[in-house]
Amino acid sequence: MVFGMFSDGDIIGKSPALQEVLAAADKMATSHARVLVTGETGTGKELLARRLHAGSPRKSGPFIAINCAALPAPLLESELFGHVKGAFTAAHRTHEGLIAAAAGGTLFLDEIADMPAPLQAKLLRFIENGTFRKVGSTEEERADVRVIAATHGDLKSAAAAGAFRVDLYYRLSVLTLEMPPLRARKEDIPQLAEHFLRRYSVAEGKDFAEIAPEAAARLSAYPWPGNIRELQNALHKIVVLHAGVTLTAAMAESVLPQNARVVGENIITLGAASEASVRPLWQVQKDAIETAIRLCGGNIPRAAALLRVSPSTLYRRRGVGSTDSEDISIS
Ligand SMILES: Nc1ncnc2c1ncn2[C@@H]1O[C@H](COP(=O)(O)OP(=O)(O)O)[C@@H](O)[C@H]1O
Ligand SMILES: [Mg+2]
Protein backbone atom coordinates (compact mmCIF):
# COMPACT_ATOMS: atom_id res chain seq x y z
CA MET A 1 0.00 0.00 0.00
CA VAL A 2 1.23 3.44 -0.87
CA PHE A 3 0.93 6.25 1.63
CA GLY A 4 -0.94 9.35 0.62
CA MET A 5 0.17 12.77 1.76
CA PHE A 6 -1.95 14.04 4.61
CA SER A 7 -1.20 16.67 7.19
CA ASP A 8 -2.75 16.94 10.63
CA GLY A 9 -6.24 18.34 10.43
CA ASP A 10 -7.06 16.66 7.11
CA ILE A 11 -10.15 14.50 7.36
CA ILE A 12 -9.20 11.15 5.89
CA GLY A 13 -11.72 8.82 4.28
CA LYS A 14 -13.44 8.22 0.94
CA SER A 15 -16.50 6.37 2.24
CA PRO A 16 -19.84 7.70 0.99
CA ALA A 17 -20.98 8.11 4.62
CA LEU A 18 -18.11 10.48 5.38
CA GLN A 19 -18.06 12.25 2.01
CA GLU A 20 -21.75 13.07 2.38
CA VAL A 21 -21.11 14.80 5.72
CA LEU A 22 -18.09 16.69 4.34
CA ALA A 23 -20.09 17.90 1.32
CA ALA A 24 -22.85 19.17 3.62
CA ALA A 25 -20.26 20.79 5.91
CA ASP A 26 -18.62 22.61 3.01
CA LYS A 27 -21.99 24.13 2.07
CA MET A 28 -22.51 25.26 5.68
CA ALA A 29 -19.00 26.62 6.15
CA THR A 30 -19.57 29.96 4.41
CA SER A 31 -22.67 30.72 6.51
CA HIS A 32 -22.66 32.53 9.85
CA ALA A 33 -25.37 30.15 11.09
CA ARG A 34 -24.70 28.01 14.14
CA VAL A 35 -24.01 24.32 13.60
CA LEU A 36 -24.62 21.45 16.00
CA VAL A 37 -22.30 18.49 15.35
CA THR A 38 -23.40 15.13 16.75
CA GLY A 39 -21.77 11.70 16.72
CA GLU A 40 -20.16 9.17 19.02
CA THR A 41 -16.97 10.08 20.83
CA GLY A 42 -13.83 9.87 18.71
CA THR A 43 -15.63 10.20 15.36
CA GLY A 44 -13.97 13.51 14.44
CA LYS A 45 -16.49 16.12 15.57
CA GLU A 46 -13.80 18.63 16.51
CA LEU A 47 -11.97 18.02 13.24
CA LEU A 48 -15.22 18.75 11.40
CA ALA A 49 -15.69 21.97 13.39
CA ARG A 50 -12.19 23.05 12.39
CA ARG A 51 -13.04 22.37 8.76
CA LEU A 52 -16.19 24.53 9.07
CA HIS A 53 -14.00 27.33 10.42
CA ALA A 54 -11.30 26.85 7.77
CA GLY A 55 -13.89 27.09 4.99
CA SER A 56 -15.54 30.21 6.43
CA PRO A 57 -14.93 33.93 5.80
CA ARG A 58 -13.59 33.95 9.40
CA LYS A 59 -10.76 31.56 8.60
CA SER A 60 -8.04 34.12 9.38
CA GLY A 61 -9.68 34.71 12.77
CA PRO A 62 -9.20 32.47 15.81
CA PHE A 63 -10.68 28.99 16.31
CA ILE A 64 -11.20 28.49 20.04
CA ALA A 65 -12.31 25.11 21.44
CA ILE A 66 -13.53 24.41 24.96
CA ASN A 67 -14.84 21.19 26.49
CA CYS A 68 -17.89 22.07 28.57
CA ALA A 69 -17.68 18.74 30.45
CA ALA A 70 -14.11 19.25 31.62
CA LEU A 71 -14.54 22.12 34.09
CA PRO A 72 -16.73 22.74 37.16
CA ALA A 73 -19.39 25.42 36.58
CA PRO A 74 -17.65 28.46 38.18
CA LEU A 75 -14.41 27.77 36.30
CA LEU A 76 -16.22 27.18 33.02
CA GLU A 77 -18.06 30.46 33.49
CA SER A 78 -14.91 32.51 34.00
CA GLU A 79 -13.11 30.66 31.21
CA LEU A 80 -15.90 31.44 28.75
CA PHE A 81 -16.98 34.92 29.82
CA GLY A 82 -13.91 36.14 31.71
CA HIS A 83 -13.88 37.77 35.13
CA VAL A 84 -12.89 41.10 36.63
CA LYS A 85 -10.31 41.65 39.34
CA GLY A 86 -11.83 40.84 42.73
CA ALA A 87 -14.77 38.85 41.30
CA PHE A 88 -13.73 36.02 43.63
CA THR A 89 -10.90 35.38 46.07
CA ALA A 90 -8.41 34.10 43.49
CA ALA A 91 -9.26 36.77 40.88
CA HIS A 92 -6.11 38.86 41.28
CA ARG A 93 -6.44 40.46 37.88
CA THR A 94 -8.98 40.89 35.09
CA HIS A 95 -9.20 37.88 32.82
CA GLU A 96 -10.48 37.96 29.24
CA GLY A 97 -12.65 34.94 28.52
CA LEU A 98 -12.67 32.66 25.49
CA ILE A 99 -15.68 34.42 23.95
CA ALA A 100 -13.63 37.62 23.78
CA ALA A 101 -10.67 35.61 22.50
CA ALA A 102 -12.80 34.10 19.72
CA ALA A 103 -13.95 37.52 18.40
CA GLY A 104 -13.83 37.55 14.61
CA GLY A 105 -13.55 33.76 14.59
CA THR A 106 -15.25 30.58 15.75
CA LEU A 107 -16.00 29.28 19.25
CA PHE A 108 -16.31 25.48 19.44
CA LEU A 109 -18.30 24.30 22.47
CA ASP A 110 -17.61 20.59 22.85
CA GLU A 111 -19.86 18.35 25.01
CA ILE A 112 -22.46 21.11 25.14
CA ALA A 113 -24.99 18.79 26.84
CA ASP A 114 -22.87 19.03 30.01
CA MET A 115 -23.06 22.81 30.24
CA PRO A 116 -24.59 23.73 33.65
CA ALA A 117 -28.03 25.42 33.55
CA PRO A 118 -26.95 28.93 34.72
CA LEU A 119 -24.32 29.02 31.98
CA GLN A 120 -26.87 27.85 29.41
CA ALA A 121 -28.89 30.98 30.27
CA LYS A 122 -25.82 33.20 29.91
CA LEU A 123 -24.85 31.57 26.60
CA LEU A 124 -28.40 31.98 25.27
CA ARG A 125 -28.24 35.70 26.07
CA PHE A 126 -24.92 36.00 24.22
CA ILE A 127 -26.29 34.14 21.21
CA GLU A 128 -29.45 36.27 21.07
CA ASN A 129 -27.87 39.70 21.66
CA GLY A 130 -24.18 39.23 20.98
CA THR A 131 -23.56 40.62 24.48
CA PHE A 132 -22.14 39.15 27.69
CA ARG A 133 -20.73 40.24 31.05
CA LYS A 134 -17.54 39.16 32.73
CA VAL A 135 -18.03 37.43 36.10
CA GLY A 136 -18.22 40.19 38.73
CA SER A 137 -18.92 42.94 36.18
CA THR A 138 -22.07 44.89 35.26
CA GLU A 139 -20.58 46.16 32.03
CA GLU A 140 -21.98 44.71 28.80
CA GLU A 141 -19.45 43.65 26.22
CA ARG A 142 -19.86 42.56 22.61
CA ALA A 143 -18.09 39.98 20.53
CA ASP A 144 -18.70 38.83 16.96
CA VAL A 145 -18.36 35.06 17.26
CA ARG A 146 -19.69 32.10 15.27
CA VAL A 147 -20.72 29.32 17.64
CA ILE A 148 -20.35 25.63 16.72
CA ALA A 149 -21.43 23.12 19.37
CA ALA A 150 -20.95 19.36 19.62
CA THR A 151 -22.38 16.53 21.67
CA HIS A 152 -21.99 12.77 21.69
CA GLY A 153 -25.54 12.42 23.03
CA ASP A 154 -29.00 13.24 21.79
CA LEU A 155 -29.46 16.92 22.70
CA LYS A 156 -33.01 17.04 21.41
CA SER A 157 -34.07 14.26 23.79
CA ALA A 158 -32.12 15.91 26.60
CA ALA A 159 -34.05 19.12 25.92
CA ALA A 160 -37.35 17.25 25.76
CA ALA A 161 -36.52 15.60 29.11
CA GLY A 162 -35.77 18.98 30.72
CA ALA A 163 -32.02 18.36 31.04
CA PHE A 164 -31.12 21.09 28.54
CA ARG A 165 -32.78 24.40 27.69
CA VAL A 166 -35.15 23.93 24.76
CA ASP A 167 -34.69 27.52 23.53
CA LEU A 168 -30.91 27.12 23.56
CA TYR A 169 -31.19 23.78 21.75
CA TYR A 170 -33.06 25.44 18.88
CA ARG A 171 -30.60 28.34 18.76
CA LEU A 172 -27.62 25.99 18.56
CA SER A 173 -29.08 23.56 16.04
CA VAL A 174 -29.94 25.91 13.18
CA LEU A 175 -27.80 23.57 11.07
CA THR A 176 -26.86 20.02 12.09
CA LEU A 177 -24.21 17.52 11.03
CA GLU A 178 -23.85 13.95 12.21
CA MET A 179 -20.47 12.22 12.11
CA PRO A 180 -21.00 8.51 11.34
CA PRO A 181 -19.32 5.95 13.61
CA LEU A 182 -16.26 4.22 12.16
CA ARG A 183 -18.11 0.88 11.91
CA ALA A 184 -20.50 2.56 9.44
CA ARG A 185 -17.55 3.49 7.20
CA LYS A 186 -15.31 0.44 7.42
CA GLU A 187 -13.90 1.25 3.96
CA ASP A 188 -11.97 4.11 5.60
CA ILE A 189 -10.19 1.90 8.13
CA PRO A 190 -7.19 0.80 6.01
CA GLN A 191 -6.47 4.33 4.84
CA LEU A 192 -6.78 5.75 8.35
CA ALA A 193 -4.60 2.95 9.74
CA GLU A 194 -1.91 3.70 7.14
CA HIS A 195 -1.99 7.37 7.99
CA PHE A 196 -1.54 6.74 11.73
CA LEU A 197 1.08 4.03 11.10
CA ARG A 198 3.16 6.48 9.10
CA ARG A 199 2.69 9.30 11.57
CA TYR A 200 3.63 7.26 14.67
CA SER A 201 6.50 5.56 12.83
CA VAL A 202 8.05 8.95 12.18
CA ALA A 203 7.37 10.11 15.74
CA GLU A 204 8.78 6.94 17.32
CA GLY A 205 11.73 6.52 14.93
CA LYS A 206 10.42 3.22 13.52
CA ASP A 207 10.50 1.80 9.98
CA PHE A 208 6.87 0.80 9.42
CA ALA A 209 5.85 1.54 5.84
CA GLU A 210 2.97 -0.79 4.96
CA ILE A 211 0.09 -2.89 6.25
CA ALA A 212 -0.25 -6.56 5.27
CA PRO A 213 -3.64 -7.28 3.63
CA GLU A 214 -4.59 -9.76 6.41
CA ALA A 215 -3.76 -7.11 9.01
CA ALA A 216 -5.92 -4.56 7.18
CA ALA A 217 -8.73 -7.13 7.08
CA ARG A 218 -8.39 -7.79 10.81
CA LEU A 219 -8.46 -4.07 11.65
CA SER A 220 -11.47 -3.58 9.36
CA ALA A 221 -13.44 -6.38 11.04
CA TYR A 222 -13.16 -4.90 14.53
CA PRO A 223 -16.11 -2.61 15.43
CA TRP A 224 -14.06 0.24 17.06
CA PRO A 225 -16.50 1.39 19.75
CA GLY A 226 -14.04 4.24 20.50
CA ASN A 227 -13.98 5.15 16.80
CA ILE A 228 -11.02 6.94 15.23
CA ARG A 229 -9.48 7.87 18.56
CA GLU A 230 -9.36 4.17 19.49
CA LEU A 231 -7.92 3.24 16.07
CA GLN A 232 -5.29 5.95 16.44
CA ASN A 233 -4.28 4.65 19.89
CA ALA A 234 -4.14 1.05 18.59
CA LEU A 235 -1.76 2.06 15.78
CA HIS A 236 0.41 4.02 18.21
CA LYS A 237 0.59 0.96 20.46
CA ILE A 238 1.57 -1.31 17.55
CA VAL A 239 4.34 1.07 16.50
CA VAL A 240 5.71 1.27 20.05
CA LEU A 241 5.50 -2.46 20.83
CA HIS A 242 6.67 -3.90 17.52
CA ALA A 243 9.35 -3.38 14.89
CA GLY A 244 9.63 -4.02 11.17
CA VAL A 245 8.50 -2.58 7.86
CA THR A 246 5.18 -4.41 7.57
CA LEU A 247 2.36 -4.33 10.08
CA THR A 248 1.32 -8.00 10.29
CA ALA A 249 -1.97 -9.63 11.28
CA ALA A 250 -0.31 -10.87 14.50
CA MET A 251 0.65 -7.30 15.43
CA ALA A 252 -2.91 -6.13 14.76
CA GLU A 253 -4.22 -9.03 16.85
CA SER A 254 -1.91 -8.09 19.73
CA VAL A 255 -3.70 -4.79 20.33
CA LEU A 256 -7.31 -5.84 19.73
CA PRO A 257 -9.58 -7.18 22.48
CA GLN A 258 -9.78 -10.94 22.11
CA ASN A 259 -13.28 -11.92 23.14
CA ALA A 260 -16.81 -10.59 23.06
CA ARG A 261 -16.55 -9.37 26.62
CA VAL A 262 -18.98 -7.06 28.32
CA VAL A 263 -17.13 -5.05 30.93
CA GLY A 264 -18.44 -5.30 34.47
CA GLU A 265 -20.51 -8.43 34.01
CA ASN A 266 -19.54 -12.01 33.32
CA ILE A 267 -22.00 -12.90 30.61
CA ILE A 268 -20.69 -16.30 29.61
CA THR A 269 -19.47 -18.55 32.40
CA LEU A 270 -16.71 -20.73 31.06
CA GLY A 271 -15.55 -23.87 32.88
CA ALA A 272 -18.97 -24.75 34.31
CA ALA A 273 -18.63 -27.00 37.38
CA SER A 274 -21.05 -29.75 36.37
CA GLU A 275 -23.15 -30.93 33.43
CA ALA A 276 -26.23 -29.54 35.17
CA SER A 277 -24.74 -26.03 35.19
CA VAL A 278 -24.27 -25.96 31.39
CA ARG A 279 -26.95 -23.69 29.93
CA PRO A 280 -28.49 -23.94 26.47
CA LEU A 281 -26.60 -21.88 23.90
CA TRP A 282 -29.70 -19.95 22.85
CA GLN A 283 -30.19 -18.86 26.45
CA VAL A 284 -26.57 -17.81 26.88
CA GLN A 285 -26.82 -15.78 23.68
CA LYS A 286 -30.11 -14.22 24.73
CA ASP A 287 -28.66 -13.24 28.12
CA ALA A 288 -25.54 -11.83 26.47
CA ILE A 289 -27.65 -9.71 24.12
CA GLU A 290 -29.97 -8.46 26.85
CA THR A 291 -27.06 -7.68 29.17
CA ALA A 292 -25.20 -5.76 26.49
CA ILE A 293 -28.29 -3.77 25.49
CA ARG A 294 -28.99 -2.95 29.12
CA LEU A 295 -25.39 -1.87 29.81
CA CYS A 296 -25.54 0.34 26.73
CA GLY A 297 -28.75 2.01 27.91
CA GLY A 298 -30.75 0.55 25.03
CA ASN A 299 -28.32 1.74 22.34
CA ILE A 300 -28.41 -1.20 19.88
CA PRO A 301 -25.50 -0.18 17.62
CA ARG A 302 -23.25 0.24 20.66
CA ALA A 303 -24.40 -3.10 22.15
CA ALA A 304 -23.75 -4.73 18.77
CA ALA A 305 -20.24 -3.25 18.75
CA LEU A 306 -19.50 -4.72 22.19
CA LEU A 307 -20.84 -8.11 21.10
CA ARG A 308 -18.83 -7.88 17.84
CA VAL A 309 -21.87 -8.48 15.67
CA SER A 310 -23.67 -6.19 13.22
CA PRO A 311 -26.57 -4.07 14.56
CA SER A 312 -28.88 -5.85 12.06
CA THR A 313 -27.95 -9.21 13.65
CA LEU A 314 -28.96 -7.81 17.02
CA TYR A 315 -32.23 -6.37 15.79
CA ARG A 316 -33.00 -9.80 14.31
CA ARG A 317 -31.92 -11.75 17.38
CA ARG A 318 -33.76 -9.83 20.07
CA GLY A 319 -36.41 -11.94 21.75
CA VAL A 320 -35.11 -15.17 20.25
CA GLY A 321 -36.38 -18.23 22.14
CA SER A 322 -35.49 -21.89 22.39
CA THR A 323 -37.16 -22.77 19.08
CA ASP A 324 -34.53 -20.84 17.19
CA SER A 325 -31.12 -22.38 17.73
CA GLU A 326 -29.26 -20.66 14.90
CA ASP A 327 -25.90 -19.31 16.10
CA ILE A 328 -24.69 -15.79 15.89
CA SER A 329 -21.54 -15.85 13.84
CA ILE A 330 -18.96 -13.81 15.69
CA SER A 331 -16.56 -12.18 13.26
N1 LIG B 1 -11.28 11.32 9.33
C1 LIG B 1 -10.21 11.52 10.11
N2 LIG B 1 -8.98 11.54 9.57
C2 LIG B 1 -7.90 11.71 10.35
N3 LIG B 1 -7.91 11.85 11.69
C3 LIG B 1 -9.11 11.84 12.28
C4 LIG B 1 -10.32 11.68 11.52
N4 LIG B 1 -11.35 11.72 12.40
C5 LIG B 1 -10.83 11.88 13.62
N5 LIG B 1 -9.48 11.96 13.57
C6 LIG B 1 -8.60 12.10 14.73
O1 LIG B 1 -9.17 11.29 15.76
C7 LIG B 1 -9.10 11.96 17.02
C8 LIG B 1 -10.50 12.17 17.56
O2 LIG B 1 -11.16 13.15 16.79
P1 LIG B 1 -12.02 14.33 17.47
O3 LIG B 1 -12.35 15.33 16.42
O4 LIG B 1 -11.35 14.82 18.70
O5 LIG B 1 -13.32 13.45 17.86
P2 LIG B 1 -14.56 13.83 18.75
O6 LIG B 1 -14.52 15.33 18.95
O7 LIG B 1 -15.74 13.39 17.93
O8 LIG B 1 -14.43 13.02 20.02
C9 LIG B 1 -8.37 13.25 16.77
O9 LIG B 1 -6.99 13.05 17.06
C10 LIG B 1 -8.56 13.51 15.29
O10 LIG B 1 -7.51 14.27 14.75
MG1 LIG C 1 -14.35 15.91 21.11
PDB file of C-alpha atoms in Angstrom, residues 62 97 124 155 175-176 181:
ATOM      1  CA  PRO A  62      -9.195  32.470  15.812  1.00  0.00           C
ATOM      2  CA  GLY A  97     -12.652  34.943  28.516  1.00  0.00           C
ATOM      3  CA  LEU A 124     -28.398  31.984  25.273  1.00  0.00           C
ATOM      4  CA  LEU A 155     -29.455  16.918  22.696  1.00  0.00           C
ATOM      5  CA  LEU A 175     -27.799  23.566  11.067  1.00  0.00           C
ATOM      6  CA  THR A 176     -26.859  20.015  12.089  1.00  0.00           C
ATOM      7  CA  PRO A 181     -19.318   5.948  13.613  1.00  0.00           C
TER       8      PRO A 181
END
